[in-house]
mmCIF file of N, CA and C in Angstrom:
data_model
loop_
_atom_site.group_PDB
_atom_site.id
_atom_site.type_symbol
_atom_site.label_atom_id
_atom_site.label_comp_id
_atom_site.label_asym_id
_atom_site.label_seq_id
_atom_site.Cartn_x
_atom_site.Cartn_y
_atom_site.Cartn_z
ATOM 1 N N MET A 295 -113.181 23.493 -15.252
ATOM 2 C CA MET A 295 -111.978 23.325 -15.788
ATOM 3 C C MET A 295 -110.933 23.489 -15.003
ATOM 4 N N GLN A 296 -109.557 22.391 -15.260
ATOM 5 C CA GLN A 296 -108.826 22.650 -14.105
ATOM 6 C C GLN A 296 -107.756 24.121 -14.214
ATOM 7 N N GLN A 297 -106.659 23.286 -13.172
ATOM 8 C CA GLN A 297 -105.430 24.377 -12.695
ATOM 9 C C GLN A 297 -104.648 24.011 -14.257
ATOM 10 N N ASP A 298 -104.938 23.596 -14.932
ATOM 11 C CA ASP A 298 -103.497 22.969 -15.918
ATOM 12 C C ASP A 298 -103.834 23.601 -17.201
ATOM 13 N N HIS A 299 -105.400 24.525 -17.545
ATOM 14 C CA HIS A 299 -105.926 24.421 -17.782
ATOM 15 C C HIS A 299 -106.426 23.621 -19.255
ATOM 16 N N ARG A 300 -107.183 22.524 -18.710
ATOM 17 C CA ARG A 300 -107.026 21.376 -19.327
ATOM 18 C C ARG A 300 -108.693 20.976 -19.107
ATOM 19 N N ILE A 301 -110.401 20.408 -19.621
ATOM 20 C CA ILE A 301 -111.369 19.975 -18.875
ATOM 21 C C ILE A 301 -111.322 18.607 -18.824
ATOM 22 N N GLY A 302 -111.182 19.001 -17.671
ATOM 23 C CA GLY A 302 -111.358 17.133 -16.570
ATOM 24 C C GLY A 302 -112.573 17.119 -17.185
ATOM 25 N N PHE A 303 -112.949 15.703 -17.319
ATOM 26 C CA PHE A 303 -114.788 14.881 -17.703
ATOM 27 C C PHE A 303 -114.564 13.891 -16.829
ATOM 28 N N LEU A 304 -115.332 13.184 -15.462
ATOM 29 C CA LEU A 304 -116.269 12.435 -14.288
ATOM 30 C C LEU A 304 -117.182 11.794 -14.919
ATOM 31 N N TYR A 305 -116.845 10.522 -15.908
ATOM 32 C CA TYR A 305 -118.801 9.574 -16.605
ATOM 33 C C TYR A 305 -118.227 8.348 -16.141
ATOM 34 N N GLU A 306 -119.245 7.574 -15.631
ATOM 35 C CA GLU A 306 -120.110 6.377 -16.148
ATOM 36 C C GLU A 306 -119.440 5.889 -16.994
ATOM 37 N N LYS A 307 -119.020 5.101 -17.061
ATOM 38 C CA LYS A 307 -119.369 4.385 -18.801
ATOM 39 C C LYS A 307 -119.486 2.621 -18.321
ATOM 40 N N TYR A 308 -120.931 2.380 -19.221
ATOM 41 C CA TYR A 308 -121.324 0.849 -19.030
ATOM 42 C C TYR A 308 -120.185 0.297 -20.063
ATOM 43 N N ASP A 309 -120.231 -1.313 -19.271
ATOM 44 C CA ASP A 309 -119.701 -2.581 -20.011
ATOM 45 C C ASP A 309 -120.494 -2.925 -19.203
ATOM 46 N N HIS A 310 -121.390 -3.710 -21.152
ATOM 47 C CA HIS A 310 -121.768 -6.226 -20.562
ATOM 48 C C HIS A 310 -121.269 -6.580 -20.863
ATOM 49 N N VAL A 311 -121.093 -7.577 -18.993
ATOM 50 C CA VAL A 311 -119.547 -8.104 -19.752
ATOM 51 C C VAL A 311 -120.070 -10.019 -18.913
ATOM 52 N N THR A 312 -120.051 -10.589 -20.437
ATOM 53 C CA THR A 312 -120.226 -11.919 -20.101
ATOM 54 C C THR A 312 -119.997 -13.072 -19.679
ATOM 55 N N ASN A 313 -120.237 -13.601 -18.568
ATOM 56 C CA ASN A 313 -119.264 -14.526 -17.618
ATOM 57 C C ASN A 313 -119.286 -15.953 -17.205
ATOM 58 N N LEU A 314 -118.808 -17.429 -17.575
ATOM 59 C CA LEU A 314 -119.813 -18.133 -17.701
ATOM 60 C C LEU A 314 -121.152 -18.596 -18.021
ATOM 61 N N GLY A 315 -121.718 -17.777 -18.616
ATOM 62 C CA GLY A 315 -123.097 -17.895 -18.816
ATOM 63 C C GLY A 315 -123.706 -16.974 -18.451
ATOM 64 N N ASP A 316 -123.510 -16.183 -16.701
ATOM 65 C CA ASP A 316 -124.247 -16.042 -16.649
ATOM 66 C C ASP A 316 -123.556 -13.648 -17.217
ATOM 67 N N MET A 317 -125.332 -12.815 -17.342
ATOM 68 C CA MET A 317 -124.961 -11.950 -17.572
ATOM 69 C C MET A 317 -125.033 -10.895 -16.592
ATOM 70 N N ASN A 318 -123.436 -10.146 -16.359
ATOM 71 C CA ASN A 318 -123.774 -8.781 -15.361
ATOM 72 C C ASN A 318 -123.360 -7.131 -15.381
ATOM 73 N N ASP A 319 -124.174 -7.014 -15.296
ATOM 74 C CA ASP A 319 -123.701 -5.505 -15.756
ATOM 75 C C ASP A 319 -122.465 -4.974 -15.200
ATOM 76 N N VAL A 320 -121.553 -4.474 -15.839
ATOM 77 C CA VAL A 320 -120.324 -3.085 -14.864
ATOM 78 C C VAL A 320 -120.433 -1.273 -15.560
ATOM 79 N N TYR A 321 -120.436 -1.638 -14.971
ATOM 80 C CA TYR A 321 -120.093 -0.097 -14.121
ATOM 81 C C TYR A 321 -118.800 0.831 -13.775
ATOM 82 N N ASP A 322 -118.120 0.864 -14.430
ATOM 83 C CA ASP A 322 -116.942 1.240 -14.766
ATOM 84 C C ASP A 322 -116.646 3.294 -14.968
ATOM 85 N N ILE A 323 -115.828 4.174 -13.140
ATOM 86 C CA ILE A 323 -115.820 5.492 -12.970
ATOM 87 C C ILE A 323 -115.407 5.984 -13.858
ATOM 88 N N ARG A 324 -115.489 7.060 -14.602
ATOM 89 C CA ARG A 324 -113.455 7.227 -15.283
ATOM 90 C C ARG A 324 -113.660 8.656 -15.376
ATOM 91 N N TYR A 325 -112.387 9.100 -15.670
ATOM 92 C CA TYR A 325 -112.231 10.306 -15.566
ATOM 93 C C TYR A 325 -111.028 10.884 -17.098
ATOM 94 N N GLU A 326 -110.887 11.255 -16.967
ATOM 95 C CA GLU A 326 -110.194 12.120 -18.615
ATOM 96 C C GLU A 326 -110.483 13.507 -18.610
ATOM 97 N N SER A 327 -109.100 14.044 -18.521
ATOM 98 C CA SER A 327 -108.336 15.385 -18.882
ATOM 99 C C SER A 327 -108.480 15.176 -19.870
ATOM 100 N N LEU A 328 -108.820 16.213 -21.166
ATOM 101 C CA LEU A 328 -108.529 17.016 -21.984
ATOM 102 C C LEU A 328 -108.258 18.492 -22.470
ATOM 103 N N PRO A 329 -107.162 19.141 -23.053
ATOM 104 C CA PRO A 329 -107.554 19.602 -24.032
ATOM 105 C C PRO A 329 -108.494 20.716 -24.510
ATOM 106 N N ILE A 330 -109.139 21.946 -24.364
ATOM 107 C CA ILE A 330 -110.456 21.957 -25.740
ATOM 108 C C ILE A 330 -110.055 21.949 -26.483
ATOM 109 N N SER A 331 -108.325 21.938 -27.376
ATOM 110 C CA SER A 331 -108.674 21.659 -28.816
ATOM 111 C C SER A 331 -108.414 20.896 -28.994
ATOM 112 N N THR A 332 -108.142 18.620 -28.214
ATOM 113 C CA THR A 332 -108.838 17.847 -28.731
ATOM 114 C C THR A 332 -110.476 17.505 -28.779
ATOM 115 N N ILE A 333 -110.977 18.759 -27.770
ATOM 116 C CA ILE A 333 -112.137 18.460 -27.651
ATOM 117 C C ILE A 333 -113.383 19.237 -28.789
ATOM 118 N N THR A 334 -112.998 20.237 -29.386
ATOM 119 C CA THR A 334 -113.392 20.186 -30.662
ATOM 120 C C THR A 334 -112.826 20.535 -31.621
ATOM 121 N N ASN A 335 -111.665 19.604 -32.441
ATOM 122 C CA ASN A 335 -111.163 18.896 -32.907
ATOM 123 C C ASN A 335 -110.521 19.997 -33.673
ATOM 124 N N GLY A 336 -108.895 21.077 -32.947
ATOM 125 C CA GLY A 336 -108.704 21.542 -33.451
ATOM 126 C C GLY A 336 -109.612 23.099 -34.329
ATOM 127 N N GLU A 337 -110.667 23.772 -33.812
ATOM 128 C CA GLU A 337 -111.391 24.681 -33.854
ATOM 129 C C GLU A 337 -111.098 25.420 -32.782
ATOM 130 N N TYR A 338 -111.246 25.389 -31.873
ATOM 131 C CA TYR A 338 -110.517 26.618 -31.055
ATOM 132 C C TYR A 338 -109.036 26.576 -30.100
ATOM 133 N N GLU A 339 -108.799 26.515 -29.067
ATOM 134 C CA GLU A 339 -107.320 26.522 -28.018
ATOM 135 C C GLU A 339 -107.466 27.363 -26.802
ATOM 136 N N ALA A 340 -107.692 27.114 -25.778
ATOM 137 C CA ALA A 340 -107.614 27.581 -24.599
ATOM 138 C C ALA A 340 -106.026 29.098 -24.261
ATOM 139 N N ALA A 341 -106.640 30.602 -24.309
ATOM 140 C CA ALA A 341 -106.187 31.629 -23.969
ATOM 141 C C ALA A 341 -106.214 32.396 -22.676
ATOM 142 N N PHE A 342 -105.319 31.821 -21.930
ATOM 143 C CA PHE A 342 -105.483 32.284 -20.573
ATOM 144 C C PHE A 342 -104.482 33.771 -21.263
ATOM 145 N N LEU A 343 -104.450 34.867 -20.126
ATOM 146 C CA LEU A 343 -103.996 35.843 -19.648
ATOM 147 C C LEU A 343 -103.191 35.801 -19.354
ATOM 148 N N THR A 344 -101.234 36.525 -18.804
ATOM 149 C CA THR A 344 -101.176 36.511 -17.612
ATOM 150 C C THR A 344 -100.762 36.787 -16.935
ATOM 151 N N GLU A 345 -100.841 38.012 -16.411
ATOM 152 C CA GLU A 345 -100.437 38.956 -15.430
ATOM 153 C C GLU A 345 -98.786 39.450 -15.884
#
């Protein structure tokens, strides 16, 4: 959970790339920040109490 009430995901994405007949394994580190409503397809949304 981030300070902006979104959920952060850090993940590794695999891409198999062919370059001039040579096969290389490519792994990219990705970061994505999503609200809970997107993750749950609208079933839930974040509710936070403030003082």
